[in-house]
Amino acid sequence: MTLAQQIAKHFRDVHFGGNWTCVNLKNTLENVTWQQATQKTEDLNTIAALVYHVNYYVSAVLKVLQGGALEAHDKFSFDVPEITSGEQWQQLVTKVLTEAEQFANEIEKLDDSVFFQDFTDAKYGSYFRNLHGIIEHTHYHLGQVTILKKLVVNK
C-alpha cells in the first residue's frame, strides 16, 4: 500500500468506519434529527455547527487537491447556514460524506513524493502535515459530536 493509499484510508476510516476508535462520522450522524443537530446545549457548539466546521476545511482542501486555490478563512468556519428542516440537515450530511469520499479519492491520486512538499505555501507546512491535520481535526470534533449527541438524544 502506498503512502497516499494509507492516508486516504485513514481519512475514510474517521468518516465511514474502520478506525481503531470504532467511532465514525457517518454512523454517529445516522439517527440525528435536524432538531437534535441544531439544539443548543449550554454555550457549546451544536452538532450541525461542528459538522459544518469539519467539512469547511475538507471542502477547502478538496478544491486544492483538484487543482484550485486555497480559499478558506478560519473566521468563516463556523458559519453554518440555518437549518430548519430534515431536508436541509440531510443535505449537509450528504455534502459532508460525498466530499469526504471525493477527498479520499484525490489523496489516492497523489504521488508519494508530494506529501513532503509545501502545501500551497510554506507557511502551511507540507501536504502530509495538512492532510493528517484534517484527520486529527475530524477525530477531535467527532468526539465532541458524540458527546453532544448523548446530551441531546437523552433530553
PDB file of N, CA and C in Angstrom, residues 1-107:
ATOM      1  N   MET A   1       0.856  -1.182   0.000  1.00  0.00           N
ATOM      2  CA  MET A   1       0.000   0.000   0.000  1.00  0.00           C
ATOM      3  C   MET A   1       0.894   1.234   0.000  1.00  0.00           C
ATOM      4  N   THR A   2       0.599   2.178  -0.866  1.00  0.00           N
ATOM      5  CA  THR A   2       1.390   3.409  -0.932  1.00  0.00           C
ATOM      6  C   THR A   2       1.037   4.320   0.241  1.00  0.00           C
ATOM      7  N   LEU A   3       1.859   5.311   0.446  1.00  0.00           N
ATOM      8  CA  LEU A   3       1.580   6.308   1.481  1.00  0.00           C
ATOM      9  C   LEU A   3       0.257   7.015   1.178  1.00  0.00           C
ATOM     10  N   ALA A   4       0.030   7.348  -0.080  1.00  0.00           N
ATOM     11  CA  ALA A   4      -1.217   8.009  -0.475  1.00  0.00           C
ATOM     12  C   ALA A   4      -2.424   7.139  -0.126  1.00  0.00           C
ATOM     13  N   GLN A   5      -2.348   5.866  -0.412  1.00  0.00           N
ATOM     14  CA  GLN A   5      -3.451   4.957  -0.101  1.00  0.00           C
ATOM     15  C   GLN A   5      -3.674   4.842   1.406  1.00  0.00           C
ATOM     16  N   GLN A   6      -2.591   4.830   2.170  1.00  0.00           N
ATOM     17  CA  GLN A   6      -2.717   4.725   3.628  1.00  0.00           C
ATOM     18  C   GLN A   6      -3.353   5.979   4.223  1.00  0.00           C
ATOM     19  N   ILE A   7      -2.944   7.143   3.742  1.00  0.00           N
ATOM     20  CA  ILE A   7      -3.526   8.396   4.250  1.00  0.00           C
ATOM     21  C   ILE A   7      -5.001   8.482   3.850  1.00  0.00           C
ATOM     22  N   ALA A   8      -5.314   8.093   2.618  1.00  0.00           N
ATOM     23  CA  ALA A   8      -6.703   8.096   2.167  1.00  0.00           C
ATOM     24  C   ALA A   8      -7.543   7.144   3.025  1.00  0.00           C
ATOM     25  N   LYS A   9      -7.009   5.984   3.338  1.00  0.00           N
ATOM     26  CA  LYS A   9      -7.731   5.026   4.187  1.00  0.00           C
ATOM     27  C   LYS A   9      -7.967   5.607   5.573  1.00  0.00           C
ATOM     28  N   HIS A  10      -6.954   6.213   6.132  1.00  0.00           N
ATOM     29  CA  HIS A  10      -7.080   6.815   7.463  1.00  0.00           C
ATOM     30  C   HIS A  10      -8.165   7.900   7.463  1.00  0.00           C
ATOM     31  N   PHE A  11      -8.205   8.684   6.398  1.00  0.00           N
ATOM     32  CA  PHE A  11      -9.229   9.719   6.261  1.00  0.00           C
ATOM     33  C   PHE A  11     -10.616   9.086   6.127  1.00  0.00           C
ATOM     34  N   ARG A  12     -10.729   8.071   5.267  1.00  0.00           N
ATOM     35  CA  ARG A  12     -12.027   7.395   5.099  1.00  0.00           C
ATOM     36  C   ARG A  12     -12.493   6.773   6.416  1.00  0.00           C
ATOM     37  N   ASP A  13     -11.566   6.178   7.148  1.00  0.00           N
ATOM     38  CA  ASP A  13     -11.932   5.477   8.384  1.00  0.00           C
ATOM     39  C   ASP A  13     -12.615   6.386   9.400  1.00  0.00           C
ATOM     40  N   VAL A  14     -12.175   7.611   9.537  1.00  0.00           N
ATOM     41  CA  VAL A  14     -12.809   8.519  10.500  1.00  0.00           C
ATOM     42  C   VAL A  14     -14.191   8.954  10.001  1.00  0.00           C
ATOM     43  N   HIS A  15     -14.379   8.931   8.705  1.00  0.00           N
ATOM     44  CA  HIS A  15     -15.680   9.315   8.153  1.00  0.00           C
ATOM     45  C   HIS A  15     -16.653   8.146   8.032  1.00  0.00           C
ATOM     46  N   PHE A  16     -16.140   6.965   7.653  1.00  0.00           N
ATOM     47  CA  PHE A  16     -17.028   5.858   7.305  1.00  0.00           C
ATOM     48  C   PHE A  16     -16.843   4.589   8.137  1.00  0.00           C
ATOM     49  N   GLY A  17     -15.840   4.546   8.995  1.00  0.00           N
ATOM     50  CA  GLY A  17     -15.650   3.387   9.859  1.00  0.00           C
ATOM     51  C   GLY A  17     -14.383   2.623   9.542  1.00  0.00           C
ATOM     52  N   GLY A  18     -13.918   1.888  10.539  1.00  0.00           N
ATOM     53  CA  GLY A  18     -12.729   1.069  10.375  1.00  0.00           C
ATOM     54  C   GLY A  18     -11.529   1.572  11.151  1.00  0.00           C
ATOM     55  N   ASN A  19     -11.664   2.722  11.811  1.00  0.00           N
ATOM     56  CA  ASN A  19     -10.534   3.234  12.601  1.00  0.00           C
ATOM     57  C   ASN A  19     -10.514   2.544  13.964  1.00  0.00           C
ATOM     58  N   TRP A  20      -9.408   2.676  14.663  1.00  0.00           N
ATOM     59  CA  TRP A  20      -9.267   1.956  15.926  1.00  0.00           C
ATOM     60  C   TRP A  20     -10.109   2.529  17.058  1.00  0.00           C
ATOM     61  N   THR A  21     -10.707   3.702  16.875  1.00  0.00           N
ATOM     62  CA  THR A  21     -11.598   4.240  17.915  1.00  0.00           C
ATOM     63  C   THR A  21     -13.000   3.642  17.819  1.00  0.00           C
ATOM     64  N   CYS A  22     -13.296   2.996  16.686  1.00  0.00           N
ATOM     65  CA  CYS A  22     -14.614   2.384  16.445  1.00  0.00           C
ATOM     66  C   CYS A  22     -15.750   3.415  16.409  1.00  0.00           C
ATOM     67  N   VAL A  23     -15.426   4.667  16.153  1.00  0.00           N
ATOM     68  CA  VAL A  23     -16.413   5.740  16.022  1.00  0.00           C
ATOM     69  C   VAL A  23     -16.133   6.431  14.697  1.00  0.00           C
ATOM     70  N   ASN A  24     -17.195   6.737  13.959  1.00  0.00           N
ATOM     71  CA  ASN A  24     -17.017   7.438  12.701  1.00  0.00           C
ATOM     72  C   ASN A  24     -18.157   8.419  12.493  1.00  0.00           C
ATOM     73  N   LEU A  25     -17.934   9.373  11.633  1.00  0.00           N
ATOM     74  CA  LEU A  25     -18.892  10.449  11.413  1.00  0.00           C
ATOM     75  C   LEU A  25     -20.211   9.932  10.832  1.00  0.00           C
ATOM     76  N   LYS A  26     -20.142   9.084   9.831  1.00  0.00           N
ATOM     77  CA  LYS A  26     -21.360   8.599   9.175  1.00  0.00           C
ATOM     78  C   LYS A  26     -22.291   7.910  10.168  1.00  0.00           C
ATOM     79  N   ASN A  27     -21.790   6.945  10.906  1.00  0.00           N
ATOM     80  CA  ASN A  27     -22.636   6.226  11.863  1.00  0.00           C
ATOM     81  C   ASN A  27     -23.113   7.114  12.998  1.00  0.00           C
ATOM     82  N   THR A  28     -22.269   8.017  13.430  1.00  0.00           N
ATOM     83  CA  THR A  28     -22.643   8.913  14.525  1.00  0.00           C
ATOM     84  C   THR A  28     -23.801   9.817  14.119  1.00  0.00           C
ATOM     85  N   LEU A  29     -23.819  10.265  12.874  1.00  0.00           N
ATOM     86  CA  LEU A  29     -24.860  11.193  12.411  1.00  0.00           C
ATOM     87  C   LEU A  29     -26.114  10.491  11.910  1.00  0.00           C
ATOM     88  N   GLU A  30     -26.060   9.183  11.738  1.00  0.00           N
ATOM     89  CA  GLU A  30     -27.130   8.427  11.108  1.00  0.00           C
ATOM     90  C   GLU A  30     -28.524   8.704  11.664  1.00  0.00           C
ATOM     91  N   ASN A  31     -28.693   8.713  12.945  1.00  0.00           N
ATOM     92  CA  ASN A  31     -30.025   8.867  13.538  1.00  0.00           C
ATOM     93  C   ASN A  31     -30.237  10.228  14.201  1.00  0.00           C
ATOM     94  N   VAL A  32     -29.413  11.191  13.864  1.00  0.00           N
ATOM     95  CA  VAL A  32     -29.555  12.533  14.432  1.00  0.00           C
ATOM     96  C   VAL A  32     -30.587  13.304  13.614  1.00  0.00           C
ATOM     97  N   THR A  33     -31.605  13.820  14.293  1.00  0.00           N
ATOM     98  CA  THR A  33     -32.619  14.618  13.608  1.00  0.00           C
ATOM     99  C   THR A  33     -32.125  16.047  13.444  1.00  0.00           C
ATOM    100  N   TRP A  34     -32.786  16.800  12.596  1.00  0.00           N
ATOM    101  CA  TRP A  34     -32.374  18.191  12.404  1.00  0.00           C
ATOM    102  C   TRP A  34     -32.574  18.981  13.700  1.00  0.00           C
ATOM    103  N   GLN A  35     -33.592  18.623  14.479  1.00  0.00           N
ATOM    104  CA  GLN A  35     -33.814  19.325  15.746  1.00  0.00           C
ATOM    105  C   GLN A  35     -32.674  19.045  16.725  1.00  0.00           C
ATOM    106  N   GLN A  36     -32.233  17.803  16.780  1.00  0.00           N
ATOM    107  CA  GLN A  36     -31.106  17.459  17.648  1.00  0.00           C
ATOM    108  C   GLN A  36     -29.818  18.114  17.152  1.00  0.00           C
ATOM    109  N   ALA A  37     -29.640  18.144  15.841  1.00  0.00           N
ATOM    110  CA  ALA A  37     -28.427  18.720  15.253  1.00  0.00           C
ATOM    111  C   ALA A  37     -28.307  20.207  15.530  1.00  0.00           C
ATOM    112  N   THR A  38     -29.423  20.883  15.686  1.00  0.00           N
ATOM    113  CA  THR A  38     -29.406  22.336  15.884  1.00  0.00           C
ATOM    114  C   THR A  38     -29.690  22.750  17.331  1.00  0.00           C
ATOM    115  N   GLN A  39     -29.885  21.784  18.183  1.00  0.00           N
ATOM    116  CA  GLN A  39     -30.206  22.084  19.589  1.00  0.00           C
ATOM    117  C   GLN A  39     -28.989  22.620  20.335  1.00  0.00           C
ATOM    118  N   LYS A  40     -29.161  23.773  20.948  1.00  0.00           N
ATOM    119  CA  LYS A  40     -28.090  24.359  21.762  1.00  0.00           C
ATOM    120  C   LYS A  40     -28.071  23.685  23.130  1.00  0.00           C
ATOM    121  N   THR A  41     -26.885  23.381  23.597  1.00  0.00           N
ATOM    122  CA  THR A  41     -26.676  22.838  24.924  1.00  0.00           C
ATOM    123  C   THR A  41     -25.691  23.757  25.613  1.00  0.00           C
ATOM    124  N   GLU A  42     -26.204  24.494  26.591  1.00  0.00           N
ATOM    125  CA  GLU A  42     -25.404  25.496  27.291  1.00  0.00           C
ATOM    126  C   GLU A  42     -24.718  26.401  26.277  1.00  0.00           C
ATOM    127  N   ASP A  43     -23.426  26.631  26.433  1.00  0.00           N
ATOM    128  CA  ASP A  43     -22.740  27.519  25.489  1.00  0.00           C
ATOM    129  C   ASP A  43     -21.874  26.733  24.498  1.00  0.00           C
ATOM    130  N   LEU A  44     -22.209  25.464  24.280  1.00  0.00           N
ATOM    131  CA  LEU A  44     -21.454  24.609  23.379  1.00  0.00           C
ATOM    132  C   LEU A  44     -21.919  24.792  21.932  1.00  0.00           C
ATOM    133  N   ASN A  45     -21.081  24.405  21.004  1.00  0.00           N
ATOM    134  CA  ASN A  45     -21.497  24.390  19.606  1.00  0.00           C
ATOM    135  C   ASN A  45     -22.583  23.343  19.417  1.00  0.00           C
ATOM    136  N   THR A  46     -23.363  23.493  18.357  1.00  0.00           N
ATOM    137  CA  THR A  46     -24.342  22.472  18.020  1.00  0.00           C
ATOM    138  C   THR A  46     -23.662  21.384  17.191  1.00  0.00           C
ATOM    139  N   ILE A  47     -24.329  20.258  17.079  1.00  0.00           N
ATOM    140  CA  ILE A  47     -23.831  19.194  16.220  1.00  0.00           C
ATOM    141  C   ILE A  47     -23.699  19.714  14.796  1.00  0.00           C
ATOM    142  N   ALA A  48     -24.710  20.435  14.324  1.00  0.00           N
ATOM    143  CA  ALA A  48     -24.692  20.965  12.958  1.00  0.00           C
ATOM    144  C   ALA A  48     -23.495  21.894  12.751  1.00  0.00           C
ATOM    145  N   ALA A  49     -23.212  22.744  13.717  1.00  0.00           N
ATOM    146  CA  ALA A  49     -22.090  23.672  13.586  1.00  0.00           C
ATOM    147  C   ALA A  49     -20.766  22.919  13.514  1.00  0.00           C
ATOM    148  N   LEU A  50     -20.616  21.881  14.305  1.00  0.00           N
ATOM    149  CA  LEU A  50     -19.377  21.098  14.296  1.00  0.00           C
ATOM    150  C   LEU A  50     -19.216  20.317  12.988  1.00  0.00           C
ATOM    151  N   VAL A  51     -20.308  19.769  12.495  1.00  0.00           N
ATOM    152  CA  VAL A  51     -20.254  19.030  11.229  1.00  0.00           C
ATOM    153  C   VAL A  51     -19.893  19.982  10.088  1.00  0.00           C
ATOM    154  N   TYR A  52     -20.519  21.143  10.076  1.00  0.00           N
ATOM    155  CA  TYR A  52     -20.199  22.154   9.062  1.00  0.00           C
ATOM    156  C   TYR A  52     -18.725  22.556   9.165  1.00  0.00           C
ATOM    157  N   HIS A  53     -18.264  22.783  10.383  1.00  0.00           N
ATOM    158  CA  HIS A  53     -16.892  23.212  10.646  1.00  0.00           C
ATOM    159  C   HIS A  53     -15.878  22.174  10.143  1.00  0.00           C
ATOM    160  N   VAL A  54     -16.111  20.924  10.442  1.00  0.00           N
ATOM    161  CA  VAL A  54     -15.219  19.856   9.969  1.00  0.00           C
ATOM    162  C   VAL A  54     -15.162  19.870   8.450  1.00  0.00           C
ATOM    163  N   ASN A  55     -16.328  19.951   7.816  1.00  0.00           N
ATOM    164  CA  ASN A  55     -16.390  19.913   6.359  1.00  0.00           C
ATOM    165  C   ASN A  55     -15.836  21.178   5.718  1.00  0.00           C
ATOM    166  N   TYR A  56     -15.870  22.289   6.415  1.00  0.00           N
ATOM    167  CA  TYR A  56     -15.366  23.545   5.860  1.00  0.00           C
ATOM    168  C   TYR A  56     -13.928  23.370   5.368  1.00  0.00           C
ATOM    169  N   TYR A  57     -13.111  22.731   6.199  1.00  0.00           N
ATOM    170  CA  TYR A  57     -11.708  22.546   5.840  1.00  0.00           C
ATOM    171  C   TYR A  57     -11.524  21.439   4.804  1.00  0.00           C
ATOM    172  N   VAL A  58     -12.301  20.378   4.918  1.00  0.00           N
ATOM    173  CA  VAL A  58     -12.240  19.319   3.915  1.00  0.00           C
ATOM    174  C   VAL A  58     -12.588  19.899   2.547  1.00  0.00           C
ATOM    175  N   SER A  59     -13.641  20.682   2.490  1.00  0.00           N
ATOM    176  CA  SER A  59     -14.094  21.274   1.237  1.00  0.00           C
ATOM    177  C   SER A  59     -13.033  22.203   0.643  1.00  0.00           C
ATOM    178  N   ALA A  60     -12.415  22.998   1.496  1.00  0.00           N
ATOM    179  CA  ALA A  60     -11.390  23.940   1.022  1.00  0.00           C
ATOM    180  C   ALA A  60     -10.166  23.215   0.481  1.00  0.00           C
ATOM    181  N   VAL A  61      -9.706  22.200   1.173  1.00  0.00           N
ATOM    182  CA  VAL A  61      -8.518  21.467   0.736  1.00  0.00           C
ATOM    183  C   VAL A  61      -8.852  20.572  -0.459  1.00  0.00           C
ATOM    184  N   LEU A  62     -10.077  20.086  -0.530  1.00  0.00           N
ATOM    185  CA  LEU A  62     -10.500  19.317  -1.699  1.00  0.00           C
ATOM    186  C   LEU A  62     -10.320  20.138  -2.970  1.00  0.00           C
ATOM    187  N   LYS A  63     -10.685  21.403  -2.906  1.00  0.00           N
ATOM    188  CA  LYS A  63     -10.516  22.277  -4.076  1.00  0.00           C
ATOM    189  C   LYS A  63      -9.041  22.377  -4.475  1.00  0.00           C
ATOM    190  N   VAL A  64      -8.163  22.432  -3.491  1.00  0.00           N
ATOM    191  CA  VAL A  64      -6.727  22.480  -3.776  1.00  0.00           C
ATOM    192  C   VAL A  64      -6.276  21.171  -4.424  1.00  0.00           C
ATOM    193  N   LEU A  65      -6.724  20.059  -3.876  1.00  0.00           N
ATOM    194  CA  LEU A  65      -6.352  18.759  -4.429  1.00  0.00           C
ATOM    195  C   LEU A  65      -6.861  18.584  -5.854  1.00  0.00           C
ATOM    196  N   GLN A  66      -7.922  19.301  -6.190  1.00  0.00           N
ATOM    197  CA  GLN A  66      -8.490  19.244  -7.542  1.00  0.00           C
ATOM    198  C   GLN A  66      -7.883  20.304  -8.466  1.00  0.00           C
ATOM    199  N   GLY A  67      -6.867  21.029  -7.957  1.00  0.00           N
ATOM    200  CA  GLY A  67      -6.145  21.988  -8.786  1.00  0.00           C
ATOM    201  C   GLY A  67      -6.519  23.435  -8.577  1.00  0.00           C
ATOM    202  N   GLY A  68      -7.406  23.706  -7.638  1.00  0.00           N
ATOM    203  CA  GLY A  68      -7.835  25.077  -7.381  1.00  0.00           C
ATOM    204  C   GLY A  68      -6.987  25.765  -6.329  1.00  0.00           C
ATOM    205  N   ALA A  69      -7.392  26.970  -6.007  1.00  0.00           N
ATOM    206  CA  ALA A  69      -6.692  27.774  -4.999  1.00  0.00           C
ATOM    207  C   ALA A  69      -7.252  27.483  -3.608  1.00  0.00           C
ATOM    208  N   LEU A  70      -6.442  27.752  -2.593  1.00  0.00           N
ATOM    209  CA  LEU A  70      -6.897  27.642  -1.212  1.00  0.00           C
ATOM    210  C   LEU A  70      -7.665  28.906  -0.864  1.00  0.00           C
ATOM    211  N   GLU A  71      -8.944  28.748  -0.600  1.00  0.00           N
ATOM    212  CA  GLU A  71      -9.816  29.888  -0.290  1.00  0.00           C
ATOM    213  C   GLU A  71     -10.601  29.595   0.973  1.00  0.00           C
ATOM    214  N   ALA A  72      -9.935  29.628   2.088  1.00  0.00           N
ATOM    215  CA  ALA A  72     -10.587  29.364   3.367  1.00  0.00           C
ATOM    216  C   ALA A  72     -10.095  30.381   4.389  1.00  0.00           C
ATOM    217  N   HIS A  73     -10.985  30.754   5.264  1.00  0.00           N
ATOM    218  CA  HIS A  73     -10.647  31.686   6.341  1.00  0.00           C
ATOM    219  C   HIS A  73     -11.274  31.156   7.624  1.00  0.00           C
ATOM    220  N   ASP A  74     -10.460  30.974   8.643  1.00  0.00           N
ATOM    221  CA  ASP A  74     -10.937  30.416   9.902  1.00  0.00           C
ATOM    222  C   ASP A  74     -12.190  31.118  10.425  1.00  0.00           C
ATOM    223  N   LYS A  75     -12.273  32.436  10.222  1.00  0.00           N
ATOM    224  CA  LYS A  75     -13.393  33.200  10.776  1.00  0.00           C
ATOM    225  C   LYS A  75     -14.743  32.769  10.182  1.00  0.00           C
ATOM    226  N   PHE A  76     -14.735  32.071   9.038  1.00  0.00           N
ATOM    227  CA  PHE A  76     -15.984  31.617   8.417  1.00  0.00           C
ATOM    228  C   PHE A  76     -16.282  30.144   8.687  1.00  0.00           C
ATOM    229  N   SER A  77     -15.408  29.467   9.395  1.00  0.00           N
ATOM    230  CA  SER A  77     -15.506  28.017   9.509  1.00  0.00           C
ATOM    231  C   SER A  77     -16.660  27.519  10.376  1.00  0.00           C
ATOM    232  N   PHE A  78     -17.293  28.396  11.126  1.00  0.00           N
ATOM    233  CA  PHE A  78     -18.467  28.008  11.921  1.00  0.00           C
ATOM    234  C   PHE A  78     -19.743  28.678  11.422  1.00  0.00           C
ATOM    235  N   ASP A  79     -19.708  29.247  10.230  1.00  0.00           N
ATOM    236  CA  ASP A  79     -20.873  29.956   9.682  1.00  0.00           C
ATOM    237  C   ASP A  79     -21.867  28.997   9.042  1.00  0.00           C
ATOM    238  N   VAL A  80     -22.337  28.055   9.832  1.00  0.00           N
ATOM    239  CA  VAL A  80     -23.292  27.074   9.325  1.00  0.00           C
ATOM    240  C   VAL A  80     -24.592  27.785   8.940  1.00  0.00           C
ATOM    241  N   PRO A  81     -25.106  27.496   7.746  1.00  0.00           N
ATOM    242  CA  PRO A  81     -26.390  28.085   7.367  1.00  0.00           C
ATOM    243  C   PRO A  81     -27.489  27.588   8.312  1.00  0.00           C
ATOM    244  N   GLU A  82     -28.509  28.371   8.470  1.00  0.00           N
ATOM    245  CA  GLU A  82     -29.624  27.977   9.336  1.00  0.00           C
ATOM    246  C   GLU A  82     -30.255  26.698   8.795  1.00  0.00           C
ATOM    247  N   ILE A  83     -30.507  25.779   9.693  1.00  0.00           N
ATOM    248  CA  ILE A  83     -31.144  24.510   9.325  1.00  0.00           C
ATOM    249  C   ILE A  83     -32.503  24.470  10.023  1.00  0.00           C
ATOM    250  N   THR A  84     -33.557  24.391   9.218  1.00  0.00           N
ATOM    251  CA  THR A  84     -34.923  24.410   9.763  1.00  0.00           C
ATOM    252  C   THR A  84     -35.767  23.236   9.286  1.00  0.00           C
ATOM    253  N   SER A  85     -35.108  22.236   8.697  1.00  0.00           N
ATOM    254  CA  SER A  85     -35.861  21.065   8.236  1.00  0.00           C
ATOM    255  C   SER A  85     -34.942  19.856   8.145  1.00  0.00           C
ATOM    256  N   GLY A  86     -35.571  18.698   8.109  1.00  0.00           N
ATOM    257  CA  GLY A  86     -34.822  17.465   7.935  1.00  0.00           C
ATOM    258  C   GLY A  86     -34.110  17.423   6.598  1.00  0.00           C
ATOM    259  N   GLU A  87     -34.723  17.998   5.590  1.00  0.00           N
ATOM    260  CA  GLU A  87     -34.118  18.019   4.254  1.00  0.00           C
ATOM    261  C   GLU A  87     -32.822  18.829   4.255  1.00  0.00           C
ATOM    262  N   GLN A  88     -32.840  19.980   4.910  1.00  0.00           N
ATOM    263  CA  GLN A  88     -31.624  20.805   4.966  1.00  0.00           C
ATOM    264  C   GLN A  88     -30.516  20.099   5.748  1.00  0.00           C
ATOM    265  N   TRP A  89     -30.884  19.445   6.837  1.00  0.00           N
ATOM    266  CA  TRP A  89     -29.899  18.714   7.629  1.00  0.00           C
ATOM    267  C   TRP A  89     -29.321  17.560   6.805  1.00  0.00           C
ATOM    268  N   GLN A  90     -30.191  16.827   6.118  1.00  0.00           N
ATOM    269  CA  GLN A  90     -29.718  15.709   5.307  1.00  0.00           C
ATOM    270  C   GLN A  90     -28.824  16.190   4.171  1.00  0.00           C
ATOM    271  N   GLN A  91     -29.128  17.348   3.608  1.00  0.00           N
ATOM    272  CA  GLN A  91     -28.279  17.914   2.551  1.00  0.00           C
ATOM    273  C   GLN A  91     -26.870  18.184   3.074  1.00  0.00           C
ATOM    274  N   LEU A  92     -26.775  18.714   4.300  1.00  0.00           N
ATOM    275  CA  LEU A  92     -25.458  18.971   4.883  1.00  0.00           C
ATOM    276  C   LEU A  92     -24.716  17.654   5.116  1.00  0.00           C
ATOM    277  N   VAL A  93     -25.381  16.680   5.694  1.00  0.00           N
ATOM    278  CA  VAL A  93     -24.739  15.389   5.963  1.00  0.00           C
ATOM    279  C   VAL A  93     -24.292  14.734   4.655  1.00  0.00           C
ATOM    280  N   THR A  94     -25.140  14.773   3.648  1.00  0.00           N
ATOM    281  CA  THR A  94     -24.797  14.199   2.346  1.00  0.00           C
ATOM    282  C   THR A  94     -23.588  14.911   1.740  1.00  0.00           C
ATOM    283  N   LYS A  95     -23.555  16.227   1.839  1.00  0.00           N
ATOM    284  CA  LYS A  95     -22.418  17.008   1.328  1.00  0.00           C
ATOM    285  C   LYS A  95     -21.130  16.589   2.042  1.00  0.00           C
ATOM    286  N   VAL A  96     -21.194  16.466   3.343  1.00  0.00           N
ATOM    287  CA  VAL A  96     -20.026  16.098   4.140  1.00  0.00           C
ATOM    288  C   VAL A  96     -19.494  14.729   3.716  1.00  0.00           C
ATOM    289  N   LEU A  97     -20.380  13.758   3.593  1.00  0.00           N
ATOM    290  CA  LEU A  97     -19.948  12.404   3.258  1.00  0.00           C
ATOM    291  C   LEU A  97     -19.505  12.282   1.798  1.00  0.00           C
ATOM    292  N   THR A  98     -20.179  12.979   0.913  1.00  0.00           N
ATOM    293  CA  THR A  98     -19.792  12.965  -0.500  1.00  0.00           C
ATOM    294  C   THR A  98     -18.425  13.602  -0.688  1.00  0.00           C
ATOM    295  N   GLU A  99     -18.215  14.749  -0.071  1.00  0.00           N
ATOM    296  CA  GLU A  99     -16.923  15.420  -0.204  1.00  0.00           C
ATOM    297  C   GLU A  99     -15.815  14.639   0.496  1.00  0.00           C
ATOM    298  N   ALA A 100     -16.151  13.908   1.546  1.00  0.00           N
ATOM    299  CA  ALA A 100     -15.147  13.074   2.211  1.00  0.00           C
ATOM    300  C   ALA A 100     -14.656  11.987   1.260  1.00  0.00           C
ATOM    301  N   GLU A 101     -15.574  11.361   0.547  1.00  0.00           N
ATOM    302  CA  GLU A 101     -15.162  10.319  -0.401  1.00  0.00           C
ATOM    303  C   GLU A 101     -14.358  10.926  -1.550  1.00  0.00           C
ATOM    304  N   GLN A 102     -14.779  12.072  -2.042  1.00  0.00           N
ATOM    305  CA  GLN A 102     -14.027  12.753  -3.101  1.00  0.00           C
ATOM    306  C   GLN A 102     -12.625  13.112  -2.611  1.00  0.00           C
ATOM    307  N   PHE A 103     -12.542  13.589  -1.382  1.00  0.00           N
ATOM    308  CA  PHE A 103     -11.269  13.967  -0.779  1.00  0.00           C
ATOM    309  C   PHE A 103     -10.322  12.767  -0.728  1.00  0.00           C
ATOM    310  N   ALA A 104     -10.826  11.631  -0.249  1.00  0.00           N
ATOM    311  CA  ALA A 104     -10.007  10.418  -0.174  1.00  0.00           C
ATOM    312  C   ALA A 104      -9.565   9.981  -1.567  1.00  0.00           C
ATOM    313  N   ASN A 105     -10.459  10.079  -2.527  1.00  0.00           N
ATOM    314  CA  ASN A 105     -10.099   9.724  -3.908  1.00  0.00           C
ATOM    315  C   ASN A 105      -8.975  10.615  -4.434  1.00  0.00           C
ATOM    316  N   GLU A 106      -9.028  11.901  -4.118  1.00  0.00           N
ATOM    317  CA  GLU A 106      -7.981  12.828  -4.565  1.00  0.00           C
ATOM    318  C   GLU A 106      -6.651  12.535  -3.874  1.00  0.00           C
ATOM    319  N   ILE A 107      -6.696  12.173  -2.606  1.00  0.00           N
ATOM    320  CA  ILE A 107      -5.462  11.814  -1.903  1.00  0.00           C
ATOM    321  C   ILE A 107      -4.807  10.623  -2.596  1.00  0.00           C
TER     322      ILE A 107
END
